């Protein structure tokens, strides 16, 4: 029961700090579940985040579900999923009753602007950490720039871009495995 309570506390805490959505929460997830709890490795978290982005739903909840399943199976996935949703549900419930009438207030508006700036910093930090984990070869830089270009400058669906990049990444790795293996045999 201890691990489930630990998962409950961890994902509830992360959910309370997950302003800005999935991309902003990557750094917090990395710190909590990789560095502190060691429930998954950095490479596994990178894979989990990539899969979570391609699935429907909230990236953080998808990631929490996969981490919970990885750690404690179906019950772990259920605990992580419900717990990761709780803070948002409670906050929205409170905001609906308390703050809804104050959204035009300049002080409230400035507070939300400050939160957005903080979220921007979290996203930049997440990009840096993901880059360090994912980019291992110059071809990875090319694929990253290609995907960024497709998402920024076209109207192609993100899922299609990710599937296209997954196919290119698979082909690239297959090529290097076959060509690299043949080059090693000749030496």
Coordinates of C-alpha atoms in Angstrom, one line a residue:
X1 CA 0.0 0.0 0.0
X2 CA 3.0 2.3 0.6
X3 CA 3.9 2.6 -3.0
X4 CA 0.3 3.5 -4.0
X5 CA 0.2 6.3 -1.3
X6 CA 3.6 7.5 -2.6
X7 CA 2.3 7.6 -6.2
X8 CA -0.8 9.4 -5.0
X9 CA 1.2 12.1 -3.2
X10 CA 3.7 12.4 -6.1
X11 CA 1.2 12.8 -8.9
X12 CA -1.1 15.0 -6.8
X13 CA 1.9 17.3 -6.1
X14 CA 2.9 17.4 -9.7
X15 CA -0.7 18.0 -10.7
X16 CA -0.8 21.0 -8.4
X17 CA 2.3 22.4 -10.1
X18 CA 1.4 21.5 -13.7
X19 CA 0.5 25.0 -14.9
X20 CA 0.9 25.3 -18.6
X21 CA 0.0 21.7 -19.5
X22 CA 2.1 18.7 -20.6
X23 CA 5.2 20.5 -22.0
X24 CA 5.6 22.6 -18.8
X25 CA 5.3 19.5 -16.6
X26 CA 8.2 17.6 -18.3
X27 CA 10.8 19.2 -16.1
X28 CA 8.8 18.5 -12.9
X29 CA 8.2 14.9 -14.0
X30 CA 11.9 14.4 -14.8
X31 CA 12.9 15.7 -11.4
X32 CA 10.3 13.7 -9.4
X33 CA 10.0 10.3 -11.2
X34 CA 13.5 10.0 -12.7
X35 CA 15.8 11.8 -10.3
X36 CA 14.1 11.5 -6.9
X37 CA 11.8 8.4 -7.1
X38 CA 13.7 6.6 -9.9
X39 CA 10.5 5.0 -11.2
X40 CA 11.7 5.3 -14.8
X41 CA 14.9 6.3 -16.5
X42 CA 15.4 9.5 -18.5
X43 CA 15.3 7.6 -21.8
X44 CA 12.0 5.9 -20.7
X45 CA 10.5 9.3 -19.7
X46 CA 11.5 10.7 -23.1
X47 CA 9.7 7.7 -24.8
X48 CA 6.7 8.1 -22.5
X49 CA 6.4 11.8 -23.3
X50 CA 6.7 11.0 -27.1
X51 CA 3.9 8.4 -26.9
X52 CA 1.8 10.7 -24.6
X53 CA 1.9 13.4 -27.2
X54 CA 0.5 11.2 -29.9
X55 CA -2.4 9.9 -27.8
X56 CA -5.7 11.8 -27.3
X57 CA -6.0 13.5 -24.0
X58 CA -3.8 15.5 -21.6
X59 CA -0.1 14.8 -22.0
X60 CA 0.5 14.8 -18.2
X61 CA -2.3 12.4 -17.5
X62 CA -1.2 10.1 -20.3
X63 CA 2.4 10.2 -19.0
X64 CA 1.2 9.6 -15.4
X65 CA -0.9 6.6 -16.5
X66 CA 2.1 5.0 -18.3
X67 CA 4.5 5.7 -15.4
X68 CA 2.0 4.2 -12.9
X69 CA 1.5 1.2 -15.1
X70 CA 5.3 0.8 -15.5
X71 CA 5.7 0.9 -11.7
X72 CA 2.7 -1.1 -10.4
X73 CA 0.6 -2.4 -13.3
X74 CA -3.1 -1.7 -13.8
X75 CA -3.8 -0.5 -10.3
X76 CA -0.7 1.8 -10.4
X77 CA -2.0 3.2 -13.7
X78 CA -5.4 3.9 -12.1
X79 CA -4.0 5.6 -9.0
X80 CA -1.7 7.8 -11.2
X81 CA -4.4 8.7 -13.6
X82 CA -7.0 9.7 -11.0
X83 CA -4.5 11.5 -8.8
X84 CA -3.0 13.5 -11.7
X85 CA -6.5 14.7 -12.6
X86 CA -7.6 15.7 -9.1
X87 CA -5.7 19.0 -8.6
X88 CA -7.0 20.3 -11.9
X89 CA -10.6 19.2 -11.2
X90 CA -10.5 20.8 -7.7
X91 CA -8.9 24.0 -9.0
X92 CA -11.5 24.4 -11.8
X93 CA -14.2 23.7 -9.3
X94 CA -12.9 26.5 -7.0
X95 CA -12.2 28.9 -9.9
X96 CA -15.7 28.4 -11.2
X97 CA -17.3 29.5 -7.9
X98 CA -14.8 32.1 -6.7
X99 CA -12.7 33.8 -9.4
X100 CA -15.1 33.7 -12.4
X101 CA -16.4 37.1 -11.6
X102 CA -12.9 38.6 -11.3
X103 CA -11.4 37.7 -14.7
X104 CA -11.7 41.3 -15.9
X105 CA -9.8 42.5 -12.8
X106 CA -6.4 44.0 -13.9
X107 CA -4.7 42.4 -10.8
X108 CA -6.0 39.0 -11.7
X109 CA -5.0 39.5 -15.3
X110 CA -1.5 40.5 -14.3
X111 CA -1.2 37.5 -12.1
X112 CA -2.1 35.2 -15.0
X113 CA 0.4 36.9 -17.2
X114 CA 3.1 36.2 -14.6
X115 CA 2.0 32.5 -14.5
X116 CA 2.3 32.4 -18.3
X117 CA 5.9 33.7 -18.1
X118 CA 6.8 31.1 -15.6
X119 CA 5.2 28.4 -17.8
X120 CA 7.3 29.6 -20.7
X121 CA 10.5 29.1 -18.6
X122 CA 9.3 25.6 -17.7
X123 CA 8.7 24.7 -21.4
X124 CA 12.2 26.0 -22.4
X125 CA 13.8 23.9 -19.6
X126 CA 11.8 20.9 -20.8
X127 CA 13.0 21.4 -24.4
X128 CA 16.6 21.6 -23.2
X129 CA 16.3 18.4 -21.2
X130 CA 14.5 16.5 -23.9
X131 CA 17.0 17.7 -26.5
X132 CA 19.9 16.4 -24.3
X133 CA 18.2 13.0 -24.1
X134 CA 16.9 12.6 -27.6
X135 CA 19.6 14.2 -29.8
X136 CA 22.6 11.9 -30.2
X137 CA 23.6 12.4 -33.8
X138 CA 23.6 15.2 -36.4
X139 CA 20.8 13.5 -38.2
X140 CA 18.7 13.8 -35.0
X141 CA 19.2 17.6 -35.3
X142 CA 18.0 17.5 -38.9
X143 CA 14.9 15.5 -37.9
X144 CA 14.2 17.9 -35.0
X145 CA 14.4 20.9 -37.2
X146 CA 12.3 19.3 -39.9
X147 CA 9.6 18.5 -37.4
X148 CA 9.7 22.0 -35.9
X149 CA 9.5 23.5 -39.4
X150 CA 6.5 21.3 -40.3
X151 CA 4.6 22.2 -37.1
X152 CA 5.4 25.9 -37.2
X153 CA 5.0 26.6 -40.9
X154 CA 2.4 24.2 -42.1
X155 CA -1.1 23.2 -41.1
X156 CA -0.3 19.5 -41.1
X157 CA -1.8 17.7 -38.2
X158 CA 0.7 17.1 -35.3
X159 CA -0.1 13.4 -35.2
X160 CA 0.8 13.1 -38.9
X161 CA 4.0 15.0 -38.3
X162 CA 4.9 12.7 -35.4
X163 CA 4.1 9.6 -37.4
X164 CA 6.2 10.9 -40.4
X165 CA 9.1 11.7 -38.0
X166 CA 8.7 8.3 -36.4
X167 CA 9.0 6.6 -39.8
X168 CA 12.0 8.7 -40.7
X169 CA 13.7 8.0 -37.3
X170 CA 13.0 4.3 -37.8
X171 CA 14.5 4.4 -41.3
X172 CA 17.5 6.4 -40.2
X173 CA 18.3 3.9 -37.4
X174 CA 17.7 1.0 -39.6
X175 CA 20.1 2.5 -42.2
X176 CA 22.8 3.1 -39.6
X177 CA 22.4 -0.4 -38.2
X178 CA 22.8 -2.0 -41.6
X179 CA 25.4 0.3 -43.0
X180 CA 27.3 0.6 -39.7
X181 CA 27.2 -3.2 -39.3
X182 CA 28.6 -3.7 -42.9
X183 CA 31.4 -1.1 -42.3
X184 CA 32.4 -2.8 -39.0
X185 CA 32.6 -6.2 -40.9
X186 CA 35.0 -4.8 -43.5
X187 CA 37.5 -3.6 -40.8

